[in-house]
Coordinates of C-alpha atoms in Angstrom, one line a residue:
M13 CA 28.0 8.1 -13.5
R14 CA 27.7 4.5 -11.5
A15 CA 26.8 3.5 -8.1
Q16 CA 25.3 0.4 -6.5
C17 CA 22.3 2.5 -5.5
C18 CA 20.7 5.7 -7.1
V19 CA 18.2 7.4 -4.5
V20 CA 15.7 9.8 -6.4
G21 CA 14.4 12.4 -4.1
G22 CA 15.8 14.2 -1.1
G23 CA 13.1 14.0 1.4
P24 CA 13.1 12.1 4.6
A25 CA 12.7 8.7 2.9
G26 CA 15.3 9.4 0.5
M27 CA 17.9 11.2 2.8
M28 CA 17.4 8.8 5.6
A29 CA 17.8 5.7 3.2
G30 CA 20.9 7.0 1.5
L31 CA 22.6 7.6 4.9
L32 CA 21.9 4.3 6.1
L33 CA 23.1 2.3 3.2
A34 CA 26.1 4.5 3.1
R35 CA 26.7 3.1 6.7
H36 CA 26.6 -0.3 4.9
G37 CA 29.6 0.8 2.9
V38 CA 27.2 1.0 -0.4
E39 CA 28.0 3.4 -3.1
V40 CA 24.8 5.8 -2.9
I41 CA 24.0 8.8 -5.1
V42 CA 20.9 11.0 -4.0
L43 CA 19.3 12.9 -6.8
E44 CA 17.5 16.2 -5.3
K45 CA 15.7 18.2 -7.7
H46 CA 16.1 21.6 -5.6
A47 CA 19.3 23.4 -4.9
D48 CA 18.3 23.2 -1.0
F49 CA 16.0 22.0 1.3
L50 CA 14.4 25.2 1.9
R51 CA 10.7 24.8 0.7
D52 CA 7.9 26.1 3.2
F53 CA 4.8 24.3 4.1
R54 CA 6.4 20.8 4.7
G55 CA 5.5 18.6 7.2
D56 CA 7.7 19.3 10.3
T57 CA 7.0 16.5 12.9
V58 CA 9.7 14.5 14.3
H59 CA 7.8 11.4 15.9
P60 CA 9.1 9.8 18.8
S61 CA 10.0 6.7 16.7
T62 CA 12.3 8.9 14.5
L63 CA 13.9 10.3 17.7
E64 CA 14.6 6.9 18.9
L65 CA 16.5 6.1 15.4
I66 CA 18.4 9.2 15.6
A67 CA 19.6 8.3 19.2
E68 CA 20.4 4.8 18.1
L69 CA 22.7 6.4 15.6
G70 CA 24.0 8.3 18.6
W71 CA 23.3 11.7 17.6
I72 CA 20.4 12.7 19.4
E73 CA 22.2 15.1 21.9
E74 CA 23.3 17.1 18.6
F75 CA 20.1 16.7 17.0
L76 CA 18.2 18.4 19.6
N77 CA 20.4 21.3 19.5
L78 CA 18.5 22.4 16.4
P79 CA 15.5 24.7 17.3
H80 CA 12.5 22.7 18.0
T81 CA 9.4 22.7 20.3
K82 CA 8.1 19.8 22.0
M83 CA 4.7 18.2 22.1
P84 CA 4.1 15.3 24.8
Q85 CA 0.5 15.2 23.8
V86 CA -2.0 16.0 21.3
S87 CA -4.9 17.9 22.5
V88 CA -8.3 18.6 20.2
N89 CA -10.6 21.3 21.3
M90 CA -13.7 20.8 20.1
G91 CA -16.7 23.6 20.7
G92 CA -14.6 25.1 23.6
R93 CA -13.8 21.7 25.2
D94 CA -10.1 20.2 25.1
V95 CA -9.6 16.4 24.4
T96 CA -6.5 14.9 24.8
F97 CA -6.4 12.7 21.9
A98 CA -2.9 11.2 22.2
D99 CA -0.5 11.2 25.3
F100 CA 3.2 9.9 24.4
S101 CA 4.6 10.4 27.9
R102 CA 4.5 6.5 29.1
L103 CA 6.4 5.5 25.6
K104 CA 9.7 3.7 26.5
V105 CA 11.8 5.8 24.5
R106 CA 14.1 8.2 25.1
C107 CA 12.4 11.2 23.7
P108 CA 8.5 10.5 24.4
Y109 CA 7.2 13.6 22.6
I110 CA 6.6 15.0 18.9
A111 CA 9.2 17.5 18.0
F112 CA 8.1 19.9 15.8
M113 CA 11.3 21.1 13.7
P114 CA 11.6 22.8 10.4
Q115 CA 12.1 19.9 8.0
W116 CA 14.7 21.6 6.2
D117 CA 16.7 21.2 9.4
V118 CA 16.2 17.8 9.7
L119 CA 17.2 17.1 6.1
D120 CA 20.2 19.4 6.2
F121 CA 21.2 17.4 9.5
L122 CA 20.9 14.1 7.7
A123 CA 22.9 15.2 4.7
G124 CA 25.7 16.4 7.0
K125 CA 26.0 13.1 8.6
A126 CA 25.7 11.1 5.1
T127 CA 28.5 13.0 3.3
A128 CA 30.9 11.9 6.2
Y129 CA 30.6 8.6 4.5
P130 CA 33.1 8.3 1.4
S131 CA 30.6 6.1 -0.6
F132 CA 27.6 8.9 -0.2
R133 CA 27.1 11.7 -2.9
L134 CA 24.1 14.1 -2.8
L135 CA 23.4 16.0 -6.6
R136 CA 21.6 19.0 -6.1
R137 CA 19.8 20.4 -8.8
T138 CA 19.2 17.1 -10.3
R139 CA 15.7 16.3 -11.6
A140 CA 15.0 12.5 -12.8
T141 CA 13.2 12.5 -15.9
E142 CA 13.3 9.0 -16.9
L143 CA 14.2 5.5 -16.1
L144 CA 17.2 3.5 -18.0
T145 CA 16.1 -0.2 -18.7
D146 CA 17.9 -3.1 -20.1
Q147 CA 15.7 -6.4 -20.9
G148 CA 13.1 -5.3 -18.4
R149 CA 15.5 -4.5 -15.8
V150 CA 15.7 -0.8 -14.5
T151 CA 19.6 -0.1 -14.6
G152 CA 19.5 3.5 -13.6
V153 CA 18.0 7.0 -14.3
L154 CA 18.3 9.8 -16.8
A155 CA 18.4 13.3 -15.3
D156 CA 18.5 17.1 -16.2
T157 CA 21.1 19.0 -14.5
E158 CA 22.2 22.7 -15.1
D159 CA 25.0 21.4 -17.0
G160 CA 22.8 19.1 -19.1
P161 CA 21.6 15.5 -19.1
V162 CA 23.4 13.3 -16.9
E163 CA 22.9 9.2 -16.5
V164 CA 23.4 7.5 -13.5
R165 CA 23.7 3.6 -13.7
A166 CA 23.0 1.7 -10.5
D167 CA 22.1 -2.0 -9.5
L168 CA 19.0 -0.7 -7.6
V169 CA 17.0 2.6 -7.9
I170 CA 14.9 3.7 -5.1
G171 CA 12.0 6.1 -5.7
A172 CA 11.8 8.4 -2.9
D173 CA 10.3 11.3 -4.9
G174 CA 6.8 12.0 -3.1
R175 CA 3.2 11.7 -4.0
H176 CA 3.5 12.8 -7.5
S177 CA 6.7 10.4 -8.1
T178 CA 8.3 10.6 -11.6
V179 CA 10.1 7.3 -10.7
R180 CA 6.8 5.5 -10.3
A181 CA 5.2 7.1 -13.4
R182 CA 7.9 6.1 -15.7
A183 CA 7.9 2.4 -14.2
G184 CA 4.1 2.2 -14.9
L185 CA 3.4 1.5 -11.3
I186 CA -0.5 2.6 -10.7
P187 CA -1.5 3.6 -7.4
V188 CA -4.9 2.9 -6.0
S189 CA -6.6 6.0 -4.7
S190 CA -8.9 6.5 -1.8
S191 CA -11.3 9.7 -1.0
P192 CA -9.3 12.0 1.1
P193 CA -11.4 13.8 3.9
M194 CA -9.8 17.1 3.1
D195 CA -7.5 19.6 1.5
V196 CA -5.5 21.8 3.6
L197 CA -4.8 25.7 3.4
W198 CA -1.4 26.7 4.9
F199 CA -0.5 30.4 5.8
H200 CA 1.5 32.1 8.5
L201 CA 0.4 34.9 11.3
P202 CA 2.8 36.5 13.6
R203 CA 3.1 35.1 17.1
R204 CA 3.4 37.1 20.2
P205 CA 4.9 35.4 23.3
Q206 CA 1.7 35.6 25.4
D207 CA -0.5 33.6 22.8
R208 CA -2.5 30.7 23.9
V209 CA -3.7 28.9 20.5
P210 CA -5.1 25.5 20.9
F211 CA -3.0 23.0 18.5
F212 CA -6.3 21.7 17.1
Q213 CA -9.5 24.0 16.9
G214 CA -12.8 22.2 15.7
G215 CA -15.9 24.3 14.7
K216 CA -16.9 25.9 11.3
G217 CA -13.9 24.4 9.9
A218 CA -10.9 23.0 11.5
L219 CA -7.5 24.9 12.5
I220 CA -4.5 23.6 13.3
S221 CA -1.6 25.9 14.7
I222 CA 2.0 25.2 15.0
D223 CA 4.5 27.2 17.0
R224 CA 7.2 28.5 14.9
G225 CA 8.8 30.8 17.4
D226 CA 8.1 34.4 15.8
Y227 CA 5.2 33.1 13.7
W228 CA 2.1 30.5 13.6
Q229 CA 2.2 28.1 11.0
M230 CA -1.6 27.5 10.5
A231 CA -3.3 24.8 8.4
Y232 CA -6.9 25.2 7.7
A233 CA -9.1 22.0 7.0
I234 CA -11.7 22.5 4.2
P235 CA -13.6 19.8 2.3
A236 CA -11.7 18.2 -0.8
D237 CA -12.2 20.2 -3.8
A238 CA -13.9 23.3 -2.0
F239 CA -10.9 25.9 -2.4
E240 CA -12.6 27.8 -5.6
E241 CA -15.6 28.1 -3.6
L242 CA -14.0 29.5 -0.5
K243 CA -11.8 31.9 -2.8
A244 CA -15.3 33.2 -4.2
A245 CA -16.8 34.2 -1.0
G246 CA -13.5 36.6 -0.6
L247 CA -10.6 36.8 1.6
P248 CA -12.5 38.8 4.3
A249 CA -14.8 35.9 4.9
F250 CA -11.9 33.5 5.1
Q251 CA -10.2 36.0 7.6
E252 CA -13.5 35.7 9.8
R253 CA -13.2 32.0 9.5
V254 CA -9.7 31.9 10.9
A255 CA -10.5 34.6 13.8
H256 CA -13.6 32.6 14.6
L257 CA -11.6 29.6 15.3
A258 CA -8.7 31.6 16.8
P259 CA -9.6 34.6 18.6
A260 CA -6.5 35.3 20.2
L261 CA -5.2 35.8 16.5
R262 CA -8.4 38.2 15.4
D263 CA -6.0 41.2 15.2
R264 CA -3.6 39.5 12.9
V265 CA -5.7 38.0 10.3
E266 CA -5.4 41.1 8.3
H267 CA -1.7 39.9 7.5
L268 CA -3.4 37.7 4.8
Q269 CA -3.6 40.4 2.2
D270 CA -4.1 38.3 -0.7
W271 CA -4.5 34.8 -1.7
E272 CA -1.1 34.4 -2.7
A273 CA -0.3 34.0 1.0
V274 CA -2.6 31.1 1.2
H275 CA -1.0 27.9 -0.2
H276 CA -3.4 25.0 -1.2
L277 CA -2.6 21.4 -0.5
S278 CA -4.9 19.2 -2.4
V279 CA -4.5 15.9 0.1
R280 CA -3.8 12.8 -1.9
V281 CA -4.2 9.4 -0.3
D282 CA -3.0 6.3 -2.2
R283 CA -1.1 3.4 -2.4
L284 CA 0.7 1.1 -4.8
T285 CA -0.4 -2.6 -5.0
R286 CA 3.1 -3.3 -6.2
W287 CA 6.0 -1.3 -4.8
H288 CA 8.6 -2.6 -7.1
R289 CA 9.7 -4.0 -10.4
P290 CA 13.4 -5.5 -11.5
G291 CA 15.8 -3.2 -10.3
L292 CA 13.4 -0.5 -8.6
L293 CA 11.9 0.2 -5.6
C294 CA 9.6 2.7 -4.3
I295 CA 9.3 3.9 -0.7
G296 CA 7.6 6.6 1.3
D297 CA 4.9 8.8 -0.2
A298 CA 6.0 7.1 -3.6
A299 CA 4.5 4.0 -2.4
H300 CA 1.8 5.3 0.0
A301 CA 0.9 8.6 -0.1
M302 CA -0.6 9.9 3.2
S303 CA -3.2 12.6 4.8
P304 CA -1.5 15.5 6.8
A305 CA -3.7 13.7 9.8
G306 CA -1.2 12.9 12.5
G307 CA 1.8 14.2 10.7
V308 CA 2.2 10.4 10.4
G309 CA 3.6 10.3 6.8
I310 CA 7.1 11.3 7.6
N311 CA 7.3 8.7 10.3
L312 CA 6.1 6.1 7.9
A313 CA 8.7 7.2 5.1
V314 CA 11.6 7.0 7.7
Q315 CA 10.5 3.9 8.6
D316 CA 10.3 2.4 5.2
A317 CA 14.0 3.7 4.6
V318 CA 15.3 1.9 7.8
A319 CA 13.7 -1.0 6.7
T320 CA 15.0 -0.9 3.3
A321 CA 18.7 -0.4 4.7
N322 CA 18.4 -3.2 6.9
L323 CA 16.9 -5.7 4.5
L324 CA 18.8 -4.6 1.2
G325 CA 22.1 -3.0 2.9
P326 CA 24.0 -6.2 3.6
L327 CA 23.4 -7.5 0.1
L328 CA 24.2 -4.4 -1.7
G329 CA 27.3 -4.0 0.8
R330 CA 28.4 -7.3 -0.4
G331 CA 28.6 -6.2 -3.9
G332 CA 25.2 -8.5 -4.7
E333 CA 22.3 -7.0 -7.1
P334 CA 19.0 -7.3 -5.4
Q335 CA 16.3 -9.5 -7.0
D336 CA 12.6 -9.1 -7.1
A337 CA 12.2 -11.3 -4.1
D338 CA 14.4 -9.0 -2.0
L339 CA 12.3 -5.9 -2.9
A340 CA 9.4 -7.9 -2.1
R341 CA 10.6 -8.6 1.3
V342 CA 10.6 -4.9 2.0
Q343 CA 7.1 -4.4 0.7
A344 CA 5.9 -7.2 2.7
R345 CA 7.5 -5.7 6.0
R346 CA 6.0 -2.1 5.6
E347 CA 2.9 -2.8 3.4
R348 CA 0.7 -3.8 6.5
A349 CA 1.6 -0.5 8.4
A350 CA 0.9 1.9 5.7
R351 CA -2.8 0.2 5.1
I352 CA -3.7 0.3 8.6
T353 CA -2.4 3.9 8.9
Q354 CA -4.2 5.0 6.0
A355 CA -7.5 3.2 7.1
F356 CA -7.1 5.1 10.5
Q357 CA -7.0 8.4 8.7
L358 CA -9.7 7.7 6.6
G359 CA -11.9 6.1 8.7
I360 CA -11.8 7.0 12.6
L361 CA -10.5 10.6 11.7
R362 CA -12.8 11.6 8.9
D363 CA -15.5 13.4 11.3
L364 CA -12.6 15.6 12.5
Y365 CA -12.9 17.5 9.1
P366 CA -16.0 19.5 7.8
K367 CA -18.2 18.0 5.3
D368 CA -19.0 21.3 3.5
L369 CA -18.0 24.7 4.2
G370 CA -20.9 25.5 6.4
D371 CA -20.4 22.3 8.3
D372 CA -19.5 22.7 11.9
T373 CA -17.3 20.0 13.0
T374 CA -18.3 19.8 16.8
Q375 CA -21.6 18.2 15.9
H376 CA -20.1 15.2 14.7
A377 CA -16.8 14.6 16.4
P378 CA -15.3 11.3 16.2
P379 CA -17.0 8.4 18.2
I380 CA -13.6 7.8 19.3
F381 CA -13.5 11.0 21.6
T382 CA -16.3 9.9 23.5
A383 CA -14.4 6.8 24.2
F384 CA -11.4 9.1 25.2
R385 CA -13.4 10.9 27.9
T386 CA -14.8 7.8 29.5
L387 CA -11.7 5.7 29.3
P388 CA -8.6 8.1 29.6
P389 CA -6.2 5.6 29.5
L390 CA -7.0 5.0 25.7
R391 CA -4.8 8.3 24.8
H392 CA -1.8 6.2 25.8
V393 CA -2.7 3.6 23.0
L394 CA -3.2 6.0 20.6
G395 CA -0.2 7.8 21.8
R396 CA 1.8 4.7 20.8
F397 CA 0.1 4.3 17.7
I398 CA 0.8 7.8 16.3
G399 CA 4.2 8.2 18.2
M400 CA 5.8 4.6 17.1
G401 CA 3.5 3.3 14.3
V402 CA 2.4 -0.1 13.8
R403 CA 5.7 -1.7 13.0
P404 CA 8.6 0.4 14.5
E405 CA 11.9 -0.2 12.8
H406 CA 15.3 0.0 14.7
I407 CA 19.0 0.3 13.2
A408 CA 20.2 -3.1 12.5
T409 CA 23.6 -2.4 12.6

């Protein structure tokens, strides 16, 4: 097959990049290794900046008809005391809140809009395995399908295949890793209409609760590499940890009947020093894997995609072939935002999470929390940082 651009990965970065490039008239093929987008325990935050992009595209009313819940501010409960961590209410956007929406609905929505453009193709069940090269330049992708291998030749390959990127590895691009403050255990518990559960609860561990309508999606933060120690203590001990942080759910923790119901996410924080080589550009988690803190990884991935389309779409739309200098412009525009956000996650927010399994996080709340108590307007500053990002992008055309 032949295309001007082959995007590897059908996540937020890949789908948004494919959609926006198709709007420029670029022939785009997006490779998605799964048959659909139905993967549990994915990040499901849609930040105000992303909602504003969808509004700029003219689709916000239709988008908000999808099932979602709204969070106009983020509050953290530390030792029974709520602290408003970020307030989005003063953002000058059409939707000043975070929308919690299943990521599969978001991706299905973007895919549906993209397929309206004749130059866009989404290939499911297509797993990229190797890069095709010619005299040092990446010229396409070799992929496996149910019907056998396929070659996709392209003027530009975009690696948007996540934190365990095959494209990045095959290109020999080595990320610089940072020490993450935590791992995360994801699981479900039944929800009742009268439930009152804090979004973030600190104590012996840290528990994040996301309202999914008929169930709670829970994220229990543990020290990095402590999962085996937690398992060795037994499932009842883990159930008690959850019940202690969320007393309203104490009568439902028995729904965790075995460790198969608990999904372990080993958090990885890294970034490439160079996002590109001739014919190839990495964006999103393939370029800078983020911690789950603040849900900002999806936001940055989408912003990367918009910058890529704004900077490279006109060139590709004219039939041009992006050169290294063109790809470097994308990295130059987006790298600072990724660096600052990772520094915030790894530095300022580190004390939100337990140092060991016996640690009480209420004893070392981040110093920034004291500032929020004495200077409440700071919550609006952080609301802009989390909600909009360091360098929010906009649809160019």
